[in-house]
Short mmCIF file of C-alpha atoms and ligand atoms in Angstrom, two decimals:
data_model
loop_
_atom_site.label_atom_id
_atom_site.label_comp_id
_atom_site.label_asym_id
_atom_site.label_seq_id
_atom_site.Cartn_x
_atom_site.Cartn_y
_atom_site.Cartn_z
CA MET A 178 -0.01 -0.01 0.02
CA PRO A 179 1.30 3.44 -0.86
CA VAL A 180 1.47 6.11 1.93
CA ILE A 181 1.82 9.42 0.17
CA GLY A 182 -0.34 9.50 -2.94
CA MET A 183 -1.44 12.63 -4.95
CA GLY A 184 -4.69 14.21 -5.55
CA THR A 185 -5.64 16.09 -8.74
CA TRP A 186 -8.47 18.45 -7.85
CA LYS A 187 -7.58 21.87 -9.27
CA THR A 188 -3.97 21.09 -9.85
CA PHE A 189 -4.57 18.87 -12.86
CA ASP A 190 -7.58 20.73 -14.32
CA VAL A 191 -5.22 22.45 -16.89
CA ARG A 192 -5.12 22.67 -20.57
CA GLY A 193 -2.27 23.55 -22.93
CA LYS A 194 1.18 22.35 -23.80
CA ALA A 195 3.06 24.09 -21.11
CA ASP A 196 0.76 23.16 -18.16
CA GLU A 197 0.22 19.62 -19.29
CA GLY A 198 3.90 19.12 -19.84
CA ALA A 199 4.60 20.31 -16.37
CA ARG A 200 2.06 17.79 -14.95
CA THR A 201 3.77 15.15 -17.00
CA ARG A 202 7.10 15.92 -15.44
CA LEU A 203 5.39 16.19 -11.86
CA VAL A 204 3.91 12.78 -12.32
CA ALA A 205 7.26 11.27 -13.57
CA GLU A 206 8.98 12.67 -10.44
CA ALA A 207 6.38 11.60 -8.16
CA ILE A 208 6.69 7.95 -9.36
CA GLU A 209 10.52 8.03 -9.05
CA LEU A 210 9.91 9.31 -5.44
CA GLY A 211 7.65 6.45 -4.69
CA VAL A 212 4.18 8.10 -5.09
CA ASN A 213 2.14 5.22 -6.62
CA LEU A 214 -1.54 6.28 -6.08
CA PHE A 215 -3.01 9.11 -8.02
CA ASP A 216 -6.66 10.26 -7.29
CA SER A 217 -9.01 11.85 -9.87
CA SER A 218 -12.71 12.34 -10.85
CA PRO A 219 -14.79 13.45 -13.67
CA MET A 220 -15.85 16.30 -11.43
CA TYR A 221 -12.32 17.72 -11.72
CA GLY A 222 -12.58 19.15 -15.32
CA GLU A 223 -9.52 18.06 -17.48
CA ALA A 224 -7.82 16.16 -14.62
CA GLU A 225 -8.61 12.70 -15.54
CA ARG A 226 -7.33 13.21 -19.12
CA VAL A 227 -4.30 15.12 -18.05
CA LEU A 228 -3.39 12.46 -15.36
CA ALA A 229 -3.77 9.68 -17.95
CA GLN A 230 -1.61 11.56 -20.39
CA ALA A 231 0.91 12.25 -17.73
CA LEU A 232 1.01 8.61 -16.57
CA GLY A 233 1.51 7.52 -20.32
CA THR A 234 3.72 4.30 -20.64
CA ARG A 235 4.25 4.34 -16.89
CA ARG A 236 0.57 3.66 -16.00
CA GLU A 237 1.54 0.26 -14.54
CA GLU A 238 3.82 1.79 -12.08
CA ALA A 239 1.10 3.63 -10.28
CA MET A 240 -2.36 2.80 -8.95
CA VAL A 241 -5.27 4.99 -10.23
CA ALA A 242 -8.25 5.83 -7.98
CA THR A 243 -11.05 7.66 -9.84
CA LYS A 244 -14.74 8.17 -9.31
CA VAL A 245 -18.08 8.07 -10.78
CA TRP A 246 -20.11 11.18 -10.22
CA ALA A 247 -23.38 10.96 -11.90
CA SER A 248 -26.95 11.01 -10.83
CA GLY A 249 -28.15 8.30 -13.36
CA ALA A 250 -26.98 4.86 -14.58
CA HIS A 251 -26.46 5.80 -18.16
CA GLU A 252 -24.31 8.87 -17.22
CA GLY A 253 -22.36 6.80 -14.72
CA LYS A 254 -21.65 4.05 -17.33
CA THR A 255 -20.49 6.65 -19.71
CA GLN A 256 -18.13 8.19 -17.18
CA ILE A 257 -16.65 4.58 -16.33
CA GLU A 258 -16.29 3.61 -20.16
CA SER A 259 -14.35 7.01 -20.57
CA ALA A 260 -11.93 6.41 -17.63
CA LEU A 261 -11.45 2.86 -18.64
CA ARG A 262 -10.39 4.01 -22.04
CA LEU A 263 -7.99 6.46 -20.45
CA TYR A 264 -6.56 4.12 -17.89
CA GLY A 265 -7.09 0.50 -19.24
CA SER A 266 -8.12 -0.48 -15.75
CA VAL A 267 -8.83 1.34 -12.62
CA ASP A 268 -7.49 0.17 -9.26
CA LEU A 269 -9.87 1.95 -6.97
CA TYR A 270 -13.32 2.97 -8.38
CA GLN A 271 -15.04 5.22 -6.03
CA ILE A 272 -18.49 6.66 -5.80
CA HIS A 273 -18.08 10.42 -5.50
CA ASN A 274 -19.99 12.01 -2.74
CA LEU A 275 -22.14 9.09 -2.59
CA VAL A 276 -24.27 10.25 -5.50
CA SER A 277 -26.66 7.53 -6.69
CA TRP A 278 -24.67 4.97 -4.80
CA GLN A 279 -26.95 2.10 -5.09
CA THR A 280 -27.16 2.48 -8.85
CA HIS A 281 -23.31 2.79 -9.24
CA LEU A 282 -22.42 0.07 -6.74
CA ARG A 283 -24.18 -2.52 -8.98
CA SER A 284 -22.37 -1.36 -12.09
CA LEU A 285 -18.91 -1.35 -10.22
CA GLU A 286 -19.62 -4.81 -8.64
CA GLY A 287 -19.86 -6.24 -12.09
CA LEU A 288 -16.54 -4.63 -13.15
CA ARG A 289 -14.88 -5.82 -10.03
CA ASP A 290 -16.18 -9.42 -10.75
CA ASP A 291 -14.78 -9.28 -14.19
CA GLY A 292 -11.40 -7.98 -13.05
CA VAL A 293 -11.58 -4.55 -14.88
CA ILE A 294 -11.40 -2.66 -11.70
CA LYS A 295 -9.77 -3.96 -8.42
CA ALA A 296 -11.50 -2.34 -5.56
CA ILE A 297 -14.61 -0.18 -4.96
CA GLY A 298 -14.69 2.86 -2.79
CA ALA A 299 -16.92 5.52 -1.51
CA THR A 300 -16.11 9.21 -0.66
CA HIS A 301 -17.72 12.21 1.02
CA TYR A 302 -16.11 15.48 2.00
CA SER A 303 -18.74 16.52 4.56
CA SER A 304 -19.60 15.02 8.13
CA GLY A 305 -23.17 15.73 7.31
CA ALA A 306 -23.06 12.74 4.97
CA PHE A 307 -21.10 10.46 7.28
CA PRO A 308 -24.35 8.58 8.53
CA GLU A 309 -24.94 7.62 4.87
CA LEU A 310 -21.29 6.66 4.39
CA GLU A 311 -21.61 4.37 7.39
CA GLU A 312 -24.69 2.79 5.77
CA VAL A 313 -22.67 2.13 2.67
CA MET A 314 -19.60 0.75 4.61
CA LYS A 315 -21.96 -1.69 6.44
CA THR A 316 -23.19 -3.23 3.31
CA GLY A 317 -19.90 -4.95 3.19
CA ARG A 318 -19.84 -4.36 -0.64
CA ILE A 319 -17.05 -1.75 -0.71
CA ASN A 320 -13.21 -2.12 -0.11
CA ALA A 321 -12.16 1.42 0.67
CA ILE A 322 -13.37 4.85 1.73
CA GLN A 323 -12.16 8.36 1.05
CA ILE A 324 -12.56 11.15 3.85
CA PRO A 325 -11.24 14.22 4.99
CA TYR A 326 -9.02 14.15 7.86
CA ASN A 327 -6.43 16.86 9.39
CA PRO A 328 -6.06 18.38 12.90
CA ARG A 329 -8.81 20.90 12.30
CA GLN A 330 -11.27 18.37 10.77
CA ARG A 331 -11.54 15.38 12.96
CA ASP A 332 -15.12 14.17 12.72
CA VAL A 333 -14.02 10.71 11.32
CA GLU A 334 -12.44 9.88 14.59
CA GLN A 335 -15.93 9.35 16.14
CA ARG A 336 -17.45 6.60 13.98
CA ILE A 337 -15.98 6.38 10.54
CA LEU A 338 -12.39 5.37 11.31
CA PRO A 339 -13.47 2.78 14.06
CA LEU A 340 -15.89 1.19 11.52
CA ALA A 341 -13.30 1.22 8.80
CA ALA A 342 -10.86 -0.65 10.99
CA GLU A 343 -13.39 -3.00 12.14
CA MET A 344 -14.52 -3.85 8.61
CA ASP A 345 -10.93 -3.93 7.29
CA LEU A 346 -11.44 -1.11 4.83
CA GLY A 347 -8.86 0.88 3.01
CA VAL A 348 -8.74 4.57 4.19
CA VAL A 349 -7.76 7.34 1.61
CA VAL A 350 -7.29 10.61 3.32
CA MET A 351 -8.29 13.73 1.33
CA ARG A 352 -7.51 17.30 2.23
CA PRO A 353 -4.72 16.62 4.66
CA PHE A 354 -3.93 20.39 4.41
CA GLY A 355 -7.55 21.40 4.57
CA GLU A 356 -7.51 22.50 1.07
CA GLY A 357 -4.44 24.53 1.75
CA ALA A 358 -5.96 26.41 4.61
CA LEU A 359 -3.70 24.82 7.24
CA MET A 360 -0.64 25.86 5.11
CA ARG A 361 -1.59 29.43 5.18
CA SER A 362 -1.46 29.51 9.12
CA ALA A 363 1.77 27.52 9.57
CA PRO A 364 3.43 27.89 12.90
CA ASN A 365 6.99 29.12 13.51
CA PRO A 366 9.34 26.36 12.19
CA GLN A 367 11.11 26.55 15.66
CA ARG A 368 8.05 24.99 17.21
CA LEU A 369 8.45 21.93 15.06
CA SER A 370 11.90 21.16 16.54
CA PRO A 371 10.65 18.27 18.74
CA LEU A 372 9.51 16.44 15.58
CA ALA A 373 13.13 16.61 13.93
CA GLU A 374 13.83 12.98 15.33
CA TYR A 375 10.81 11.89 13.19
CA GLY A 376 12.33 13.36 10.10
CA VAL A 377 9.87 16.38 10.10
CA THR A 378 11.17 19.79 9.48
CA THR A 379 8.15 21.66 7.86
CA TRP A 380 4.57 22.17 8.67
CA ALA A 381 3.30 20.16 5.51
CA GLN A 382 5.33 17.00 6.75
CA ALA A 383 3.95 17.45 10.27
CA LEU A 384 0.44 17.40 8.96
CA LEU A 385 1.03 14.48 6.73
CA LYS A 386 2.67 12.45 9.36
CA TRP A 387 -0.09 13.34 11.82
CA VAL A 388 -2.60 11.82 9.49
CA LEU A 389 -0.40 8.72 8.64
CA SER A 390 0.52 8.02 12.20
CA ASP A 391 -3.03 6.73 12.67
CA PRO A 392 -2.77 3.06 11.65
CA ARG A 393 -6.31 3.19 10.26
CA CYS A 394 -5.32 5.69 7.58
CA HIS A 395 -3.56 3.98 4.72
CA VAL A 396 -2.80 6.72 2.31
CA ALA A 397 -2.91 10.61 2.16
CA ILE A 398 -3.40 12.39 -1.11
CA PRO A 399 -2.07 15.89 -0.90
CA ALA A 400 -2.68 17.89 -4.09
CA THR A 401 0.12 19.91 -5.46
CA SER A 402 1.34 21.48 -8.68
CA SER A 403 4.83 22.06 -7.24
CA GLY A 404 7.92 19.68 -7.58
CA GLU A 405 9.14 21.38 -4.48
CA HIS A 406 6.18 20.58 -2.43
CA LEU A 407 6.03 17.18 -3.89
CA ARG A 408 9.61 16.49 -2.65
CA GLU A 409 8.93 18.05 0.72
CA ASN A 410 5.69 15.99 1.13
CA VAL A 411 6.98 12.47 0.26
CA VAL A 412 9.40 12.83 3.25
CA ALA A 413 6.56 12.26 5.68
CA GLY A 414 5.60 8.98 4.11
CA GLY A 415 7.58 6.73 6.18
CA PRO A 416 8.24 5.63 9.80
CA PRO A 417 9.02 6.51 12.56
CA TRP A 418 5.44 7.38 13.13
CA PHE A 419 4.25 9.96 15.84
CA GLY A 420 3.24 8.89 19.33
CA PRO A 421 0.57 10.48 21.37
CA GLU A 422 2.84 13.43 22.44
CA GLU A 423 3.63 14.46 18.82
CA ILE A 424 -0.03 14.00 17.71
CA GLN A 425 -1.12 16.27 20.49
CA LEU A 426 1.68 18.72 19.82
CA VAL A 427 0.63 19.00 16.16
CA ALA A 428 -3.10 19.23 16.76
CA GLY A 429 -2.24 22.09 19.28
CA LEU A 430 -0.04 23.90 16.83
CA ALA A 431 -2.99 23.65 14.34
CA SER A 432 -5.48 25.26 16.58
CA SER A 433 -3.20 28.07 18.00
N1 LIG B 609 -14.00 12.92 -2.79
C1 LIG B 609 -14.12 14.19 -2.48
O1 LIG B 609 -15.21 14.78 -1.97
C2 LIG B 609 -12.87 15.05 -2.49
C3 LIG B 609 -13.14 16.40 -2.03
C4 LIG B 609 -11.86 17.19 -1.93
C5 LIG B 609 -10.66 16.61 -2.34
N2 LIG B 609 -10.57 15.31 -2.87
C6 LIG B 609 -9.24 14.75 -3.29
O2 LIG B 609 -8.45 15.01 -2.19
C7 LIG B 609 -7.13 15.70 -2.74
C8 LIG B 609 -6.46 16.58 -1.83
O3 LIG B 609 -7.42 17.46 -1.38
P1 LIG B 609 -7.31 19.09 -1.65
O4 LIG B 609 -6.70 19.16 -3.06
O5 LIG B 609 -8.74 19.60 -1.33
O6 LIG B 609 -6.46 19.72 -0.61
P2 LIG B 609 -5.11 19.61 0.23
O7 LIG B 609 -4.31 18.42 -0.47
O8 LIG B 609 -5.38 19.52 1.61
O9 LIG B 609 -4.35 20.93 -0.08
C9 LIG B 609 -3.86 21.24 -1.46
C10 LIG B 609 -3.30 22.51 -1.37
O10 LIG B 609 -2.12 22.50 -0.51
C11 LIG B 609 -1.03 23.10 -1.07
N3 LIG B 609 0.32 22.37 -0.90
C12 LIG B 609 0.50 20.96 -1.09
N4 LIG B 609 1.79 20.74 -0.65
C13 LIG B 609 2.27 21.82 0.00
C14 LIG B 609 3.52 22.13 0.74
N5 LIG B 609 4.43 21.16 0.86
N6 LIG B 609 3.54 23.43 1.16
C15 LIG B 609 2.61 24.31 0.94
N7 LIG B 609 1.54 24.12 0.43
C16 LIG B 609 1.31 22.81 -0.08
C17 LIG B 609 -1.25 22.97 -2.66
O11 LIG B 609 -0.69 24.14 -3.31
P3 LIG B 609 0.54 23.97 -4.27
O12 LIG B 609 0.00 23.49 -5.70
O13 LIG B 609 1.12 25.45 -4.43
O14 LIG B 609 1.53 22.96 -3.79
C18 LIG B 609 -2.76 23.07 -2.68
O15 LIG B 609 -3.25 24.38 -2.86
C19 LIG B 609 -7.90 16.43 -3.99
O16 LIG B 609 -6.85 16.91 -4.92
C20 LIG B 609 -8.72 15.24 -4.53
O17 LIG B 609 -8.20 14.43 -5.29
C21 LIG B 609 -11.62 14.60 -2.81
#
């Protein structure tokens, strides 16, 4: 299982030779650095296409997680066919924001039985939808969930993460930087000094290691369009993991 993946919302919704070429170079560098899960969605404009182009002949070196986001079966099947043309196969097919999940779950189960997709997931960004997400998890028909988790957004700790662990589901963490908001209120770097022995020297690394130190979380998918940020982020993707004191320190810094 990968630990630091990459999201594509906004960052891969680009058109034109210069921007698309830059994303191809970013994906190549990400793969070199060990990032091997990329998350996309038909909701993200050009992102599915730009990601597929960027992966190119290296498609087999990375896992692709994408989504179906459609209110009806016909539109959902069209989206799925399009993604399968782009990627050949999809490693994790997720139902975006639980939209029409009963309908899409049936189609995705057929594709999983046929081996065209490897696993099925369900995603939601809002805690208001977590009761419905629990319902989907309890069907026993999905393999993974994608949820927001960071020191300022901890609702998943109440019921979602315990249930995911109980049901042995994969957990993909979106928004580890709160869509970048947590990065805009970074603490003074000196306050991170107790984390140096964990290989953490920046706020982005502290936030990623905070998420991944919870053994119920398997992969975080920060989005970035910057090679420098990518190189910084991947450093947080390995042990040693934080203990309770470091978890508390980072949570405190995020709320101060
Ligand atoms: N299923 C859903 O409902 C749903 C909803 C939201 C997101 N997602 C998925 O989760 C992914 C991640 O969430 P997100 O994109 O909302 O937010 P995020 O990963 O929490 O934050 C992304 C922002 O952080 C900045 N950033 C990244 N690394 C940084 C670093 N080392 N230092 C400073 N800034 C840094 C990026 O800017 P730079 O480009 O400048 O680095 C970008 O603006 C999405 O791309 C998408 O794939 C899913």
